[in-house]
PDB file of C-alpha atoms and ligand atoms in Angstrom:
ATOM      1  CA  UNK S 188     -46.665 -23.327 -54.821  1.00  0.00           C
ATOM      2  CA  UNK S 189     -43.838 -21.140 -53.076  1.00  0.00           C
ATOM      3  CA  UNK S 190     -41.758 -23.873 -51.164  1.00  0.00           C
ATOM      4  CA  UNK S 191     -38.809 -22.967 -52.645  1.00  0.00           C
ATOM      5  CA  UNK S 192     -35.997 -25.588 -54.081  1.00  0.00           C
ATOM      6  CA  UNK S 193     -32.686 -23.369 -54.246  1.00  0.00           C
ATOM      7  CA  UNK S 194     -33.125 -22.559 -57.571  1.00  0.00           C
ATOM      8  CA  UNK S 195     -31.630 -20.136 -58.386  1.00  0.00           C
ATOM      9  CA  UNK S 196     -28.620 -20.593 -55.601  1.00  0.00           C
ATOM     10  CA  UNK S 197     -25.405 -18.584 -56.463  1.00  0.00           C
ATOM     11  CA  UNK S 198     -27.207 -16.564 -59.561  1.00  0.00           C
ATOM     12  CA  UNK S 199     -27.437 -12.811 -59.540  1.00  0.00           C
ATOM     13  CA  UNK S 200     -30.574 -11.541 -61.081  1.00  0.00           C
ATOM     14  CA  UNK S 201     -31.034  -8.417 -62.808  1.00  0.00           C
ATOM     15  CA  UNK S 202     -34.828  -7.579 -62.774  1.00  0.00           C
ATOM     16  CA  UNK S 203     -36.528  -4.746 -63.945  1.00  0.00           C
ATOM     17  CA  UNK S 204     -39.655  -3.639 -63.018  1.00  0.00           C
ATOM     18  CA  UNK S 205     -39.376  -4.667 -60.229  1.00  0.00           C
ATOM     19  CA  UNK S 206     -41.118  -2.476 -58.203  1.00  0.00           C
ATOM     20  CA  UNK S 207     -44.920  -3.926 -58.345  1.00  0.00           C
ATOM     21  CA  UNK S 208     -47.270  -6.674 -60.196  1.00  0.00           C
ATOM     22  CA  UNK S 209     -45.020  -9.542 -61.753  1.00  0.00           C
ATOM     23  CA  UNK S 210     -41.894  -7.817 -61.521  1.00  0.00           C
ATOM     24  CA  UNK S 211     -41.874  -7.239 -57.573  1.00  0.00           C
ATOM     25  CA  UNK S 212     -43.686 -10.832 -57.226  1.00  0.00           C
ATOM     26  CA  UNK S 213     -40.131 -12.552 -59.137  1.00  0.00           C
ATOM     27  CA  UNK S 214     -38.258 -10.213 -56.735  1.00  0.00           C
ATOM     28  CA  UNK S 215     -39.566 -11.896 -54.176  1.00  0.00           C
ATOM     29  CA  UNK S 216     -39.917 -15.422 -55.555  1.00  0.00           C
ATOM     30  CA  UNK S 217     -35.811 -15.058 -56.928  1.00  0.00           C
ATOM     31  CA  UNK S 218     -34.337 -14.300 -53.498  1.00  0.00           C
ATOM     32  CA  UNK S 219     -35.693 -16.951 -51.751  1.00  0.00           C
ATOM     33  CA  UNK S 220     -34.360 -19.452 -54.118  1.00  0.00           C
ATOM     34  CA  UNK S 221     -30.704 -18.314 -53.327  1.00  0.00           C
ATOM     35  CA  UNK S 222     -30.578 -15.364 -55.915  1.00  0.00           C
ATOM     36  CA  UNK S 223     -28.884 -11.876 -55.541  1.00  0.00           C
ATOM     37  CA  UNK S 224     -30.903  -9.772 -56.792  1.00  0.00           C
ATOM     38  CA  UNK S 225     -30.589  -6.155 -58.691  1.00  0.00           C
ATOM     39  CA  UNK S 226     -34.114  -4.484 -58.906  1.00  0.00           C
ATOM     40  CA  UNK S 227     -34.995  -1.484 -61.370  1.00  0.00           C
ATOM     41  CA  UNK S 228     -37.624   0.792 -61.760  1.00  0.00           C
ATOM     42  CA  UNK S 229     -38.048   4.379 -61.639  1.00  0.00           C
ATOM     43  CA  UNK S 230     -39.602   4.607 -57.713  1.00  0.00           C
ATOM     44  CA  UNK S 231     -36.346   4.538 -55.856  1.00  0.00           C
ATOM     45  CA  UNK S 232     -38.417   4.566 -52.612  1.00  0.00           C
ATOM     46  CA  UNK S 233     -40.489   1.369 -53.309  1.00  0.00           C
ATOM     47  CA  UNK S 234     -37.688  -0.401 -54.896  1.00  0.00           C
ATOM     48  CA  UNK S 235     -35.367   0.809 -51.695  1.00  0.00           C
ATOM     49  CA  UNK S 236     -38.330  -0.540 -49.561  1.00  0.00           C
ATOM     50  CA  UNK S 237     -38.569  -4.019 -51.116  1.00  0.00           C
ATOM     51  CA  UNK S 238     -35.138  -4.293 -51.374  1.00  0.00           C
ATOM     52  CA  UNK S 239     -34.934  -3.484 -47.250  1.00  0.00           C
ATOM     53  CA  UNK S 240     -37.978  -6.272 -47.011  1.00  0.00           C
ATOM     54  CA  UNK S 241     -36.005  -9.311 -48.683  1.00  0.00           C
ATOM     55  CA  UNK S 242     -32.641  -8.000 -47.338  1.00  0.00           C
ATOM     56  CA  UNK S 243     -34.451  -8.298 -43.397  1.00  0.00           C
ATOM     57  CA  UNK S 244     -35.741 -11.947 -44.118  1.00  0.00           C
ATOM     58  CA  UNK S 245     -31.963 -13.323 -45.045  1.00  0.00           C
ATOM     59  CA  UNK S 246     -31.995 -12.363 -48.599  1.00  0.00           C
ATOM     60  CA  UNK S 247     -29.551 -10.160 -51.348  1.00  0.00           C
ATOM     61  CA  UNK S 248     -31.120  -7.276 -52.948  1.00  0.00           C
ATOM     62  CA  UNK S 249     -29.679  -4.497 -54.179  1.00  0.00           C
ATOM     63  CA  UNK S 250     -31.217  -1.520 -56.647  1.00  0.00           C
ATOM     64  CA  UNK S 251     -30.587   0.920 -59.212  1.00  0.00           C
ATOM     65  CA  UNK S 252     -33.683   3.564 -60.057  1.00  0.00           C
ATOM     66  CA  UNK S 253     -33.997   4.286 -63.563  1.00  0.00           C
ATOM     67  CA  UNK S 254     -35.829   4.093 -66.812  1.00  0.00           C
ATOM     68  CA  UNK S 255     -35.271   0.592 -69.085  1.00  0.00           C
ATOM     69  CA  UNK S 256     -35.882   3.357 -72.005  1.00  0.00           C
ATOM     70  CA  UNK S 257     -32.617   5.297 -71.277  1.00  0.00           C
ATOM     71  CA  UNK S 258     -29.746   3.590 -72.190  1.00  0.00           C
ATOM     72  CA  UNK S 259     -27.396   4.728 -70.221  1.00  0.00           C
ATOM     73  CA  UNK S 260     -29.714   3.868 -66.783  1.00  0.00           C
ATOM     74  CA  UNK S 261     -29.926   0.658 -67.847  1.00  0.00           C
ATOM     75  CA  UNK S 262     -25.905   0.223 -67.599  1.00  0.00           C
ATOM     76  CA  UNK S 263     -26.329   1.800 -64.703  1.00  0.00           C
ATOM     77  CA  UNK S 264     -28.238  -1.674 -63.220  1.00  0.00           C
ATOM     78  CA  UNK S 265     -25.524  -3.680 -65.093  1.00  0.00           C
ATOM     79  CA  UNK S 266     -22.827  -2.296 -63.765  1.00  0.00           C
ATOM     80  CA  UNK S 267     -24.545  -1.873 -59.992  1.00  0.00           C
ATOM     81  CA  UNK S 268     -25.244  -6.006 -60.423  1.00  0.00           C
ATOM     82  CA  UNK S 269     -21.348  -6.480 -61.278  1.00  0.00           C
ATOM     83  CA  UNK S 270     -20.494  -4.399 -58.074  1.00  0.00           C
ATOM     84  CA  UNK S 271     -22.606  -5.506 -55.629  1.00  0.00           C
ATOM     85  CA  UNK S 272     -22.480  -8.843 -56.586  1.00  0.00           C
ATOM     86  CA  UNK S 273     -19.864  -9.686 -58.786  1.00  0.00           C
ATOM     87  CA  UNK S 274     -21.930 -11.213 -61.753  1.00  0.00           C
ATOM     88  CA  UNK S 275     -24.940 -10.592 -63.785  1.00  0.00           C
ATOM     89  CA  UNK S 276     -25.772 -14.425 -64.868  1.00  0.00           C
ATOM     90  CA  UNK S 277     -29.372 -14.227 -65.331  1.00  0.00           C
ATOM     91  CA  UNK S 278     -31.954 -11.330 -66.542  1.00  0.00           C
ATOM     92  CA  UNK S 279     -35.587 -10.955 -66.137  1.00  0.00           C
ATOM     93  CA  UNK S 280     -36.948  -7.949 -68.591  1.00  0.00           C
ATOM     94  CA  UNK S 281     -40.064  -7.430 -67.493  1.00  0.00           C
ATOM     95  CA  UNK S 282     -40.729  -3.468 -67.277  1.00  0.00           C
ATOM     96  CA  UNK S 283     -43.744  -2.616 -69.111  1.00  0.00           C
ATOM     97  CA  UNK S 284     -45.880  -0.030 -70.527  1.00  0.00           C
ATOM     98  CA  UNK S 285     -49.640  -0.159 -71.544  1.00  0.00           C
ATOM     99  CA  UNK S 286     -51.201   2.842 -70.979  1.00  0.00           C
ATOM    100  CA  UNK S 287     -54.540   2.566 -70.378  1.00  0.00           C
ATOM    101  CA  UNK S 288     -56.425   4.189 -72.953  1.00  0.00           C
ATOM    102  CA  UNK S 289     -58.284   1.816 -75.711  1.00  0.00           C
ATOM    103  CA  UNK S 290     -59.092   3.883 -78.292  1.00  0.00           C
ATOM    104  CA  UNK S 291     -58.717   3.027 -81.433  1.00  0.00           C
ATOM    105  CA  UNK S 292     -55.199   3.855 -83.826  1.00  0.00           C
ATOM    106  CA  UNK S 293     -56.851   7.101 -85.392  1.00  0.00           C
ATOM    107  CA  UNK S 294     -57.600   8.930 -82.331  1.00  0.00           C
ATOM    108  CA  UNK S 295     -55.184   7.506 -79.742  1.00  0.00           C
ATOM    109  CA  UNK S 296     -52.482  10.365 -78.815  1.00  0.00           C
ATOM    110  CA  UNK S 297     -49.401   9.954 -80.475  1.00  0.00           C
ATOM    111  CA  UNK S 298     -47.256  10.172 -77.530  1.00  0.00           C
ATOM    112  CA  UNK S 299     -48.680   6.751 -75.793  1.00  0.00           C
ATOM    113  CA  UNK S 300     -47.323   5.427 -79.130  1.00  0.00           C
ATOM    114  CA  UNK S 301     -43.644   6.570 -78.386  1.00  0.00           C
ATOM    115  CA  UNK S 302     -43.607   5.767 -74.877  1.00  0.00           C
ATOM    116  CA  UNK S 303     -45.053   1.888 -75.674  1.00  0.00           C
ATOM    117  CA  UNK S 304     -42.310   1.184 -77.904  1.00  0.00           C
ATOM    118  CA  UNK S 305     -39.333   2.940 -75.746  1.00  0.00           C
ATOM    119  CA  UNK S 306     -40.667   1.432 -72.711  1.00  0.00           C
ATOM    120  CA  UNK S 307     -41.311  -2.565 -74.230  1.00  0.00           C
ATOM    121  CA  UNK S 308     -38.923  -2.221 -77.494  1.00  0.00           C
ATOM    122  CA  UNK S 309     -36.506  -0.081 -76.536  1.00  0.00           C
ATOM    123  CA  UNK S 310     -35.955  -0.749 -73.136  1.00  0.00           C
ATOM    124  CA  UNK S 311     -36.040  -4.650 -73.916  1.00  0.00           C
ATOM    125  CA  UNK S 312     -33.082  -3.713 -76.802  1.00  0.00           C
ATOM    126  CA  UNK S 313     -31.142  -1.590 -74.300  1.00  0.00           C
ATOM    127  CA  UNK S 314     -31.551  -4.808 -71.632  1.00  0.00           C
ATOM    128  CA  UNK S 315     -30.281  -6.646 -74.265  1.00  0.00           C
ATOM    129  CA  UNK S 316     -27.389  -4.822 -74.865  1.00  0.00           C
ATOM    130  CA  UNK S 317     -26.164  -4.159 -71.673  1.00  0.00           C
ATOM    131  CA  UNK S 318     -26.582  -7.640 -70.224  1.00  0.00           C
ATOM    132  CA  UNK S 319     -25.262  -9.355 -72.763  1.00  0.00           C
ATOM    133  CA  UNK S 320     -21.250  -8.146 -73.422  1.00  0.00           C
ATOM    134  CA  UNK S 321     -21.328  -9.268 -69.602  1.00  0.00           C
ATOM    135  CA  UNK S 322     -22.629 -12.764 -70.366  1.00  0.00           C
ATOM    136  CA  UNK S 323     -20.372 -13.380 -73.279  1.00  0.00           C
ATOM    137  CA  UNK S 324     -17.549 -12.265 -70.792  1.00  0.00           C
ATOM    138  CA  UNK S 325     -18.839 -14.820 -68.498  1.00  0.00           C
ATOM    139  CA  UNK S 326     -19.409 -17.367 -71.164  1.00  0.00           C
ATOM    140  CA  UNK S 327     -23.438 -18.415 -70.420  1.00  0.00           C
ATOM    141  CA  UNK S 328     -26.303 -16.732 -69.224  1.00  0.00           C
ATOM    142  CA  UNK S 329     -30.016 -17.045 -69.393  1.00  0.00           C
ATOM    143  CA  UNK S 330     -32.696 -13.956 -70.517  1.00  0.00           C
ATOM    144  CA  UNK S 331     -35.750 -13.979 -70.305  1.00  0.00           C
ATOM    145  CA  UNK S 332     -37.678 -11.010 -72.186  1.00  0.00           C
ATOM    146  CA  UNK S 333     -41.172 -10.056 -71.021  1.00  0.00           C
ATOM    147  CA  UNK S 334     -43.824 -10.386 -74.489  1.00  0.00           C
ATOM    148  CA  UNK S 335     -47.482 -10.991 -74.031  1.00  0.00           C
ATOM    149  CA  UNK S 336     -50.923 -12.624 -75.391  1.00  0.00           C
ATOM    150  CA  UNK S 337     -50.853  -9.375 -77.712  1.00  0.00           C
ATOM    151  CA  UNK S 338     -47.770 -11.108 -78.846  1.00  0.00           C
ATOM    152  CA  UNK S 339     -49.882 -13.544 -80.331  1.00  0.00           C
ATOM    153  CA  UNK S 340     -52.896 -11.539 -82.389  1.00  0.00           C
ATOM    154  CA  UNK S 341     -55.113  -9.071 -81.763  1.00  0.00           C
ATOM    155  CA  UNK S 342     -56.007  -8.791 -77.991  1.00  0.00           C
ATOM    156  CA  UNK S 343     -58.304  -5.743 -77.884  1.00  0.00           C
ATOM    157  CA  UNK S 344     -55.187  -3.929 -76.490  1.00  0.00           C
ATOM    158  CA  UNK S 345     -54.059  -1.109 -77.898  1.00  0.00           C
ATOM    159  CA  UNK S 346     -52.850  -1.357 -81.294  1.00  0.00           C
ATOM    160  CA  UNK S 347     -48.726  -0.001 -80.064  1.00  0.00           C
ATOM    161  CA  UNK S 348     -48.967  -2.251 -77.379  1.00  0.00           C
ATOM    162  CA  UNK S 349     -50.060  -5.069 -79.666  1.00  0.00           C
ATOM    163  CA  UNK S 350     -47.243  -3.990 -82.461  1.00  0.00           C
ATOM    164  CA  UNK S 351     -44.170  -3.280 -79.052  1.00  0.00           C
ATOM    165  CA  UNK S 352     -45.475  -7.149 -77.625  1.00  0.00           C
ATOM    166  CA  UNK S 353     -44.574  -8.791 -81.192  1.00  0.00           C
ATOM    167  CA  UNK S 354     -41.280  -7.105 -81.383  1.00  0.00           C
ATOM    168  CA  UNK S 355     -40.051  -7.950 -77.845  1.00  0.00           C
ATOM    169  CA  UNK S 356     -41.017 -11.628 -79.344  1.00  0.00           C
ATOM    170  CA  UNK S 357     -39.169 -11.553 -82.585  1.00  0.00           C
ATOM    171  CA  UNK S 358     -35.726  -9.470 -80.829  1.00  0.00           C
ATOM    172  CA  UNK S 359     -36.050 -12.394 -78.413  1.00  0.00           C
ATOM    173  CA  UNK S 360     -36.338 -15.299 -81.462  1.00  0.00           C
ATOM    174  CA  UNK S 361     -33.787 -13.374 -83.222  1.00  0.00           C
ATOM    175  CA  UNK S 362     -31.423 -12.911 -80.095  1.00  0.00           C
ATOM    176  CA  UNK S 363     -31.730 -16.180 -78.964  1.00  0.00           C
ATOM    177  CA  UNK S 364     -30.338 -17.954 -82.292  1.00  0.00           C
ATOM    178  CA  UNK S 365     -27.217 -15.241 -82.492  1.00  0.00           C
ATOM    179  CA  UNK S 366     -26.064 -16.171 -78.448  1.00  0.00           C
ATOM    180  CA  UNK S 367     -26.901 -19.826 -78.723  1.00  0.00           C
ATOM    181  CA  UNK S 368     -23.480 -20.844 -79.618  1.00  0.00           C
ATOM    182  CA  UNK S 369     -22.161 -18.791 -76.454  1.00  0.00           C
ATOM    183  CA  UNK S 370     -24.347 -20.476 -74.153  1.00  0.00           C
ATOM    184  CA  UNK S 371     -26.327 -17.782 -73.410  1.00  0.00           C
ATOM    185  CA  UNK S 372     -30.374 -18.522 -73.607  1.00  0.00           C
ATOM    186  CA  UNK S 373     -32.566 -15.958 -74.685  1.00  0.00           C
ATOM    187  CA  UNK S 374     -36.530 -17.103 -74.237  1.00  0.00           C
ATOM    188  CA  UNK S 375     -39.826 -14.864 -73.983  1.00  0.00           C
ATOM    189  CA  UNK S 376     -42.794 -15.171 -71.697  1.00  0.00           C
ATOM    190  CA  UNK S 377     -46.055 -15.218 -73.199  1.00  0.00           C
ATOM    191  CA  UNK S 378     -48.346 -13.500 -70.488  1.00  0.00           C
ATOM    192  CA  UNK S 379     -51.685 -13.521 -70.165  1.00  0.00           C
ATOM    193  CA  UNK S 380     -54.161 -11.455 -67.969  1.00  0.00           C
ATOM    194  CA  UNK S 381     -52.570 -11.023 -64.694  1.00  0.00           C
ATOM    195  CA  UNK S 382     -53.854  -9.477 -61.700  1.00  0.00           C
ATOM    196  CA  UNK S 383     -51.667  -6.299 -61.702  1.00  0.00           C
ATOM    197  CA  UNK S 384     -51.566  -2.353 -61.548  1.00  0.00           C
ATOM    198  CA  UNK S 385     -51.244  -2.816 -65.102  1.00  0.00           C
ATOM    199  CA  UNK S 386     -54.163  -4.379 -65.193  1.00  0.00           C
ATOM    200  CA  UNK S 387     -56.135  -2.698 -62.361  1.00  0.00           C
ATOM    201  CA  UNK S 388     -56.193   0.907 -64.261  1.00  0.00           C
ATOM    202  CA  UNK S 389     -57.669  -0.550 -67.640  1.00  0.00           C
ATOM    203  CA  UNK S 390     -60.129  -2.247 -65.210  1.00  0.00           C
ATOM    204  CA  UNK S 391     -60.567   0.932 -63.643  1.00  0.00           C
ATOM    205  CA  UNK S 392     -61.302   3.118 -66.969  1.00  0.00           C
ATOM    206  CA  UNK S 393     -63.471   0.083 -68.110  1.00  0.00           C
ATOM    207  CA  UNK S 394     -65.018  -2.541 -65.919  1.00  0.00           C
ATOM    208  CA  UNK S 395     -66.751  -4.082 -68.369  1.00  0.00           C
ATOM    209  CA  UNK S 396     -63.631  -5.483 -69.425  1.00  0.00           C
ATOM    210  CA  UNK S 397     -63.031  -7.549 -66.274  1.00  0.00           C
ATOM    211  CA  UNK S 398     -64.955 -10.400 -67.611  1.00  0.00           C
ATOM    212  CA  UNK S 399     -64.053  -9.824 -71.057  1.00  0.00           C
ATOM    213  CA  UNK S 400     -60.129 -10.229 -70.585  1.00  0.00           C
ATOM    214  CA  UNK S 401     -60.907 -13.786 -69.204  1.00  0.00           C
ATOM    215  CA  UNK S 402     -63.665 -14.812 -71.055  1.00  0.00           C
ATOM    216  CA  UNK S 403     -61.182 -16.361 -74.459  1.00  0.00           C
ATOM    217  CA  UNK S 404     -58.830 -18.021 -71.552  1.00  0.00           C
ATOM    218  CA  UNK S 405     -59.155 -21.835 -70.691  1.00  0.00           C
ATOM    219  CA  UNK S 406     -58.912 -21.378 -67.032  1.00  0.00           C
ATOM    220  CA  UNK S 407     -61.445 -18.070 -66.427  1.00  0.00           C
ATOM    221  CA  UNK S 408     -59.495 -16.369 -64.061  1.00  0.00           C
ATOM    222  CA  UNK S 409     -56.496 -13.308 -63.510  1.00  0.00           C
ATOM    223  CA  UNK S 410     -53.214 -15.071 -62.937  1.00  0.00           C
ATOM    224  CA  UNK S 411     -51.453 -13.882 -59.483  1.00  0.00           C
ATOM    225  CA  UNK S 412     -48.474 -12.114 -60.270  1.00  0.00           C
ATOM    226  CA  UNK S 413     -46.657 -14.987 -58.389  1.00  0.00           C
ATOM    227  CA  UNK S 414     -47.972 -17.659 -61.063  1.00  0.00           C
ATOM    228  CA  UNK S 415     -46.033 -15.398 -63.917  1.00  0.00           C
ATOM    229  CA  UNK S 416     -42.474 -14.996 -61.697  1.00  0.00           C
ATOM    230  CA  UNK S 417     -42.355 -18.748 -61.627  1.00  0.00           C
ATOM    231  CA  UNK S 418     -42.377 -19.484 -65.117  1.00  0.00           C
ATOM    232  CA  UNK S 419     -40.309 -16.870 -65.234  1.00  0.00           C
ATOM    233  CA  UNK S 420     -37.878 -18.350 -62.619  1.00  0.00           C
ATOM    234  CA  UNK S 421     -37.643 -21.293 -64.586  1.00  0.00           C
ATOM    235  CA  UNK S 422     -36.056 -19.752 -67.377  1.00  0.00           C
ATOM    236  CA  UNK S 423     -33.350 -18.046 -65.650  1.00  0.00           C
ATOM    237  CA  UNK S 424     -32.275 -21.339 -63.779  1.00  0.00           C
ATOM    238  CA  UNK S 425     -30.125 -24.349 -64.959  1.00  0.00           C
ATOM    239  CA  UNK S 426     -33.285 -26.658 -64.705  1.00  0.00           C
ATOM    240  CA  UNK S 427     -34.266 -24.862 -68.618  1.00  0.00           C
ATOM    241  CA  UNK S 428     -30.815 -25.655 -69.928  1.00  0.00           C
ATOM    242  CA  UNK S 429     -32.720 -26.608 -73.221  1.00  0.00           C
ATOM    243  CA  UNK S 430     -35.011 -23.909 -73.018  1.00  0.00           C
ATOM    244  CA  UNK S 431     -33.959 -21.007 -75.461  1.00  0.00           C
ATOM    245  CA  UNK S 432     -35.910 -18.663 -78.454  1.00  0.00           C
ATOM    246  CA  UNK S 433     -38.949 -19.882 -76.702  1.00  0.00           C
ATOM    247  CA  UNK S 434     -42.851 -17.892 -75.915  1.00  0.00           C
ATOM    248  CA  UNK S 435     -43.790 -19.669 -73.154  1.00  0.00           C
ATOM    249  CA  UNK S 436     -47.302 -19.073 -72.950  1.00  0.00           C
ATOM    250  CA  UNK S 437     -48.471 -18.711 -69.255  1.00  0.00           C
ATOM    251  CA  UNK S 438     -52.125 -17.375 -69.906  1.00  0.00           C
ATOM    252  CA  UNK S 439     -54.615 -19.707 -68.687  1.00  0.00           C
ATOM    253  CA  UNK S 440     -54.750 -21.229 -72.201  1.00  0.00           C
ATOM    254  CA  UNK S 441     -55.671 -18.441 -73.935  1.00  0.00           C
ATOM    255  CA  UNK S 442     -53.562 -19.074 -76.983  1.00  0.00           C
ATOM    256  CA  UNK S 443     -54.129 -22.479 -77.014  1.00  0.00           C
ATOM    257  CA  UNK S 444     -58.020 -22.216 -77.108  1.00  0.00           C
TER     258      UNK S 444
HETATM  259  N1  NAD C 535     -50.518  -8.006 -66.354  1.00  0.00           N
HETATM  260  C1  NAD C 535     -51.056  -8.217 -67.458  1.00  0.00           C
HETATM  261  O1  NAD C 535     -52.052  -8.375 -67.941  1.00  0.00           O
HETATM  262  C2  NAD C 535     -49.945  -8.537 -68.534  1.00  0.00           C
HETATM  263  C3  NAD C 535     -50.355  -9.106 -69.516  1.00  0.00           C
HETATM  264  C4  NAD C 535     -49.531  -9.771 -70.602  1.00  0.00           C
HETATM  265  C5  NAD C 535     -48.003  -8.853 -70.186  1.00  0.00           C
HETATM  266  N2  NAD C 535     -47.581  -8.742 -69.632  1.00  0.00           N
HETATM  267  C6  NAD C 535     -46.152  -7.863 -69.388  1.00  0.00           C
HETATM  268  O2  NAD C 535     -46.172  -8.114 -67.856  1.00  0.00           O
HETATM  269  C7  NAD C 535     -45.021  -6.806 -67.443  1.00  0.00           C
HETATM  270  C8  NAD C 535     -45.223  -6.422 -66.163  1.00  0.00           C
HETATM  271  O3  NAD C 535     -46.172  -5.895 -65.698  1.00  0.00           O
HETATM  272  P1  NAD C 535     -47.061  -5.736 -64.791  1.00  0.00           P
HETATM  273  O4  NAD C 535     -48.225  -6.218 -64.837  1.00  0.00           O
HETATM  274  O5  NAD C 535     -46.428  -6.641 -63.577  1.00  0.00           O
HETATM  275  O6  NAD C 535     -47.780  -3.919 -64.373  1.00  0.00           O
HETATM  276  P2  NAD C 535     -46.617  -3.357 -63.517  1.00  0.00           P
HETATM  277  O7  NAD C 535     -47.089  -1.804 -64.241  1.00  0.00           O
HETATM  278  O8  NAD C 535     -47.788  -3.550 -62.185  1.00  0.00           O
HETATM  279  O9  NAD C 535     -45.826  -3.365 -63.679  1.00  0.00           O
HETATM  280  C9  NAD C 535     -44.612  -3.289 -64.396  1.00  0.00           C
HETATM  281  C10 NAD C 535     -43.355  -2.487 -63.750  1.00  0.00           C
HETATM  282  O10 NAD C 535     -42.757  -1.794 -65.158  1.00  0.00           O
HETATM  283  C11 NAD C 535     -41.617  -0.967 -64.224  1.00  0.00           C
HETATM  284  N3  NAD C 535     -42.120   0.466 -65.548  1.00  0.00           N
HETATM  285  C12 NAD C 535     -42.526   1.072 -66.436  1.00  0.00           C
HETATM  286  N4  NAD C 535     -42.377   1.407 -67.064  1.00  0.00           N
HETATM  287  C13 NAD C 535     -41.010   1.527 -66.789  1.00  0.00           C
HETATM  288  C14 NAD C 535     -39.617   2.145 -67.707  1.00  0.00           C
HETATM  289  N5  NAD C 535     -40.048   2.994 -68.411  1.00  0.00           N
HETATM  290  N6  NAD C 535     -39.038   1.776 -66.570  1.00  0.00           N
HETATM  291  C15 NAD C 535     -38.290   0.859 -65.834  1.00  0.00           C
HETATM  292  N7  NAD C 535     -39.319   0.310 -65.139  1.00  0.00           N
HETATM  293  C16 NAD C 535     -40.681   0.482 -65.924  1.00  0.00           C
HETATM  294  C17 NAD C 535     -43.435  -0.089 -63.386  1.00  0.00           C
HETATM  295  O11 NAD C 535     -42.866   0.864 -62.716  1.00  0.00           O
HETATM  296  C18 NAD C 535     -43.668  -1.207 -62.920  1.00  0.00           C
HETATM  297  O12 NAD C 535     -42.790  -1.490 -62.279  1.00  0.00           O
HETATM  298  C19 NAD C 535     -44.963  -5.923 -68.587  1.00  0.00           C
HETATM  299  O13 NAD C 535     -44.260  -6.059 -69.821  1.00  0.00           O
HETATM  300  C20 NAD C 535     -46.560  -6.110 -69.219  1.00  0.00           C
HETATM  301  O14 NAD C 535     -46.661  -5.378 -70.497  1.00  0.00           O
HETATM  302  C21 NAD C 535     -48.755  -8.417 -68.060  1.00  0.00           C
END
């Protein structure tokens, strides 16, 4: 499954939320596929460690610590990609926040709503706003935003998370339409349950949810993070040259069931 084909040879790719889970798996995979990777997340020490590992094994990685909900942090990461590697060819906007509080809407903290909107929605918005000008200049680009089965309906995730992931899907489609003529492809991944810190937090808080999460899927298991990263890899690569505005489900059959 992890054989490499140089699918991103010669490209620079920015990955947000690269310090764990799907983003971390993507960092290793994209680098192995030939990309120079610019890693962004809030935990600088973790990013440094990962970049070191990639550089030590013959890849090319640089970091820019920051919060995707802060526009200046995102701009700094885009600038860092150009400073280190001279370009920004693709981006995997993967950072997200779901929280671990499944209280009903009327009992949920306002601060949780604000955070879920800030990270998932404003975070994606900030990324698009900083990445697209660079790609316009280059005359080409590929962006993958990270949505969820929660963009397709009520999954049982908190209401603000469901709303936020619907927004990511809408933003992807509308932006794809605006920039298709400029050869910038913008797609979203409809991610199903994946074994990461995010899901572990929820299952630790509500153990009965482990089996419930996969019950609606055709494949009765959680994904390994690299299985999601493989789909992002394809969408970032030139092999996905006719894919834009798509919501690619990598969800063990959840949306089709
Ligand atoms: N794990 C799942 O089952 C699942 C399902 C559907 C969608 N997703 C989505 O996949 C994406 C990756 O999640 P994951 O499962 O790997 O979770 P994770 O918690 O392991 O990783 C999330 C990453 O985002 C980073 N991050 C969070 N807030 C940030 C911020 N404000 N600024 C910068 N970085 C920030 C975290 O540090 C971490 O690196 C998210 O967008 C999530 O919503 C995950």
